Amino acid sequence: MSETLASRTAVAPLTSPLTIRMHADDNVAIVANDGGLPPGTALPGGPVLRDKVPQGHKVALVDLPEGASVLRYGVPIGYALQPIPAGSWVHERLLKMPEARGLDDLPMATRGAAPMAPLEGFTFEGYRNADGSVGTRNILAITQTVQCVAGVTDFAVQRIKAELLPRYPNVDDVVALEHGYGCGVAIDAPDAVIPIRTLRHISQNPNFGGEVMVVSLGCEKLQPERLLPPGSIPISDTRADAETEGLDVVCLQDEAHVGFMSMVESILRQAEQHLKRLNARRRETVPASELVVGVQCGGSDAFSGVTANPAVGFCTDLLVRAGASVMFSETTEVRDGIAQLTARATTPEVAQAMVREMAWYDDYLKRGSVDRSANTTPGNKKGGLSNIVEKAMGSIVKSGSAPIGNVLSPGEKLRNKGLTYAATPASDFICGTLQLAAGMNLHVFTTGRGTPYGLAAVPVIKVATRSDLARRWHDLMDINAGTIADGQASIEDVGWELFRFMLDVASGRQKTWAERWKLHNQLVLFNPAPVT
Ligand code: CA
């Protein structure tokens, strides 16, 4: 034990016991020290520990009788299943989870927050698109109607990267938008609208410059015209000819193709036309209000809601004050905070839209015979999060304090600036995919347990919740919010550090670690409709 403790102490700046309480009403606090604290440790101004309490886990600050509310963030995250003496480790096996808040009688747009002071003078260097949106990267994306064409498209993309891309140095990358949809699905089911519009809107992401090209098989259910109906692609001045040409589609079953290489050559030929136009684009100075930021968390621990998520929340407020767009998502992780969110809506209609999304998701989970508690992972629990209520309270703080002005259903495209609730599953890959469809040009991802998550289409800035993770994953984590728990930085300090880093990354002056290593997770579509 002494060896482990000694080696931990050697890299950890914290030597005296430190616990963090989030709200004055809380009767538990979490242990901040690397490696946790041993029994017998006297907490400053608190009880003596009866058990070993791991880092990020909760300790009872007072005696909790059976049935008592265990309060964190000032709300009950559970009820004691047995008497819990002060100084005990409070883990999930000692708690009964509260019922989900009903969706009736919620406070609707009641908060009436004072307007936030505008934040002016911040800019970044971005690629202005014909539709007014701004890209942070200059990427050729190849849209696919169906999974059948994925292998051929990938083969062609490897050749494009090797043979064509070096001739177009202003283009950052070529990305195949591979997915599992397009055929073998009940395409006329009502919920099929979600995967279809997700794919449509991803192909229009600001980082792709409006240069849409499609690879289709020919016999698939999701025909190119259904995926991208006339009028869905804004035509730039430089592409006036494209309007008469219609959608740029390479169809593999076209009789003109004789042999595999003929298909590949077709894709290369079409890709080169788009590369030429993308290569002519230049970055220009644009206001910070052109940022469209999607925030989410993954691999969360008890520090997520203490360090990284509050810092992201502070940064969210900065972005909103700068006139930018910020989306927060992850329905199962905000469901338990629904009353806070509906109160923060700008209008009763926005609050009602949030209730509609929560009700839809409650039904969706019920169809699968589960509820929102299916969200938490073994890693969450190991990291100190007892249940979904505790996780949700820590997750929601990413949204900061701004009024919520808009709600998106899964796969919809963002229409407004300011703070938006974009309803998505909490699954990292599905949430990221849906935020891409909404039009995000920068992604912020907080993690406590650690995940190497990245996307090919937009830069992903990863924020570590603990210094221990930031030290071990020094070439994967972009920002260390663990300094907040260490007492070395404030939430505001890290929020500003993140804001400035975002402007550098958006401008291409900085690359994220996931970009440097080219760590790209797959696009994963949310398809609540049946497959056939
Ligand atoms: Ca997530």
PDB file of N, CA, C and O and ligand atoms in Angstrom, residues 295-300 330 333 375 391 398 424-429 431-432 445-446, ligand 1:
ATOM      1  N   VAL A 295     -21.630  20.587 -27.447  1.00  0.00           N
ATOM      2  CA  VAL A 295     -20.944  20.093 -26.247  1.00  0.00           C
ATOM      3  C   VAL A 295     -21.558  18.762 -25.829  1.00  0.00           C
ATOM      4  O   VAL A 295     -22.755  18.552 -25.964  1.00  0.00           O
ATOM      5  N   GLN A 296     -20.702  17.862 -25.373  1.00  0.00           N
ATOM      6  CA  GLN A 296     -21.205  16.621 -24.787  1.00  0.00           C
ATOM      7  C   GLN A 296     -20.140  16.034 -23.873  1.00  0.00           C
ATOM      8  O   GLN A 296     -19.010  16.526 -23.809  1.00  0.00           O
ATOM      9  N   CYS A 297     -20.514  15.010 -23.099  1.00  0.00           N
ATOM     10  CA  CYS A 297     -19.544  14.337 -22.244  1.00  0.00           C
ATOM     11  C   CYS A 297     -19.599  12.845 -22.498  1.00  0.00           C
ATOM     12  O   CYS A 297     -20.568  12.328 -23.025  1.00  0.00           O
ATOM     13  N   GLY A 298     -18.525  12.162 -22.114  1.00  0.00           N
ATOM     14  CA  GLY A 298     -18.469  10.714 -22.282  1.00  0.00           C
ATOM     15  C   GLY A 298     -17.425  10.139 -21.353  1.00  0.00           C
ATOM     16  O   GLY A 298     -16.412  10.782 -21.088  1.00  0.00           O
ATOM     17  N   GLY A 299     -17.680   8.942 -20.846  1.00  0.00           N
ATOM     18  CA  GLY A 299     -16.765   8.387 -19.853  1.00  0.00           C
ATOM     19  C   GLY A 299     -16.744   9.288 -18.640  1.00  0.00           C
ATOM     20  O   GLY A 299     -15.681   9.677 -18.159  1.00  0.00           O
ATOM     21  N   SER A 300     -17.928   9.641 -18.135  1.00  0.00           N
ATOM     22  CA  SER A 300     -18.024  10.617 -17.046  1.00  0.00           C
ATOM     23  C   SER A 300     -17.652   9.998 -15.705  1.00  0.00           C
ATOM     24  O   SER A 300     -17.805   8.796 -15.487  1.00  0.00           O
ATOM     25  N   GLU A 330     -28.016  15.024 -25.223  1.00  0.00           N
ATOM     26  CA  GLU A 330     -27.951  13.854 -24.341  1.00  0.00           C
ATOM     27  C   GLU A 330     -29.197  13.741 -23.454  1.00  0.00           C
ATOM     28  O   GLU A 330     -29.141  13.932 -22.232  1.00  0.00           O
ATOM     29  N   GLU A 333     -29.418  12.175 -20.042  1.00  0.00           N
ATOM     30  CA  GLU A 333     -28.584  12.827 -19.028  1.00  0.00           C
ATOM     31  C   GLU A 333     -29.113  14.188 -18.600  1.00  0.00           C
ATOM     32  O   GLU A 333     -28.509  14.851 -17.760  1.00  0.00           O
ATOM     33  N   ASN A 375     -28.819   4.341 -18.707  1.00  0.00           N
ATOM     34  CA  ASN A 375     -27.723   5.177 -19.202  1.00  0.00           C
ATOM     35  C   ASN A 375     -26.383   4.861 -18.553  1.00  0.00           C
ATOM     36  O   ASN A 375     -25.367   4.745 -19.233  1.00  0.00           O
ATOM     37  N   LYS A 391     -25.564  11.718 -12.227  1.00  0.00           N
ATOM     38  CA  LYS A 391     -24.886  11.973 -13.502  1.00  0.00           C
ATOM     39  C   LYS A 391     -25.527  13.156 -14.229  1.00  0.00           C
ATOM     40  O   LYS A 391     -24.842  14.018 -14.776  1.00  0.00           O
ATOM     41  N   LYS A 398     -23.023  21.758 -18.220  1.00  0.00           N
ATOM     42  CA  LYS A 398     -22.371  22.151 -19.483  1.00  0.00           C
ATOM     43  C   LYS A 398     -23.156  23.251 -20.195  1.00  0.00           C
ATOM     44  O   LYS A 398     -22.618  23.981 -21.012  1.00  0.00           O
ATOM     45  N   THR A 424     -30.787  14.505 -28.455  1.00  0.00           N
ATOM     46  CA  THR A 424     -30.081  13.354 -29.016  1.00  0.00           C
ATOM     47  C   THR A 424     -29.928  12.314 -27.918  1.00  0.00           C
ATOM     48  O   THR A 424     -29.964  12.659 -26.740  1.00  0.00           O
ATOM     49  N   PRO A 425     -29.706  11.051 -28.297  1.00  0.00           N
ATOM     50  CA  PRO A 425     -29.269  10.099 -27.284  1.00  0.00           C
ATOM     51  C   PRO A 425     -27.930  10.558 -26.690  1.00  0.00           C
ATOM     52  O   PRO A 425     -27.226  11.372 -27.296  1.00  0.00           O
ATOM     53  N   ALA A 426     -27.577  10.005 -25.529  1.00  0.00           N
ATOM     54  CA  ALA A 426     -26.321  10.384 -24.887  1.00  0.00           C
ATOM     55  C   ALA A 426     -25.128   9.634 -25.484  1.00  0.00           C
ATOM     56  O   ALA A 426     -23.987  10.057 -25.285  1.00  0.00           O
ATOM     57  N   SER A 427     -25.386   8.537 -26.215  1.00  0.00           N
ATOM     58  CA  SER A 427     -24.315   7.779 -26.874  1.00  0.00           C
ATOM     59  C   SER A 427     -23.366   8.751 -27.572  1.00  0.00           C
ATOM     60  O   SER A 427     -23.792   9.563 -28.395  1.00  0.00           O
ATOM     61  N   ASP A 428     -22.069   8.650 -27.249  1.00  0.00           N
ATOM     62  CA  ASP A 428     -21.106   9.639 -27.749  1.00  0.00           C
ATOM     63  C   ASP A 428     -21.150   9.766 -29.270  1.00  0.00           C
ATOM     64  O   ASP A 428     -21.161  10.862 -29.824  1.00  0.00           O
ATOM     65  N   PHE A 429     -21.154   8.629 -29.955  1.00  0.00           N
ATOM     66  CA  PHE A 429     -21.063   8.629 -31.424  1.00  0.00           C
ATOM     67  C   PHE A 429     -22.363   9.127 -32.039  1.00  0.00           C
ATOM     68  O   PHE A 429     -22.360   9.855 -33.029  1.00  0.00           O
ATOM     69  N   CYS A 431     -24.669  11.090 -30.537  1.00  0.00           N
ATOM     70  CA  CYS A 431     -24.804  12.510 -30.199  1.00  0.00           C
ATOM     71  C   CYS A 431     -23.925  13.349 -31.124  1.00  0.00           C
ATOM     72  O   CYS A 431     -24.376  14.342 -31.696  1.00  0.00           O
ATOM     73  N   GLY A 432     -22.665  12.927 -31.310  1.00  0.00           N
ATOM     74  CA  GLY A 432     -21.748  13.669 -32.189  1.00  0.00           C
ATOM     75  C   GLY A 432     -22.276  13.717 -33.617  1.00  0.00           C
ATOM     76  O   GLY A 432     -22.229  14.750 -34.287  1.00  0.00           O
ATOM     77  N   PHE A 445     -15.769  18.083 -25.803  1.00  0.00           N
ATOM     78  CA  PHE A 445     -16.088  16.781 -25.218  1.00  0.00           C
ATOM     79  C   PHE A 445     -15.366  16.659 -23.884  1.00  0.00           C
ATOM     80  O   PHE A 445     -14.143  16.722 -23.822  1.00  0.00           O
ATOM     81  N   THR A 446     -16.114  16.478 -22.799  1.00  0.00           N
ATOM     82  CA  THR A 446     -15.483  16.329 -21.485  1.00  0.00           C
ATOM     83  C   THR A 446     -15.447  14.857 -21.100  1.00  0.00           C
ATOM     84  O   THR A 446     -16.366  14.099 -21.418  1.00  0.00           O
TER      85      THR A 446
HETATM   86 CA    CA B   1     -22.186  11.349 -24.474  1.00  0.00          CA
END
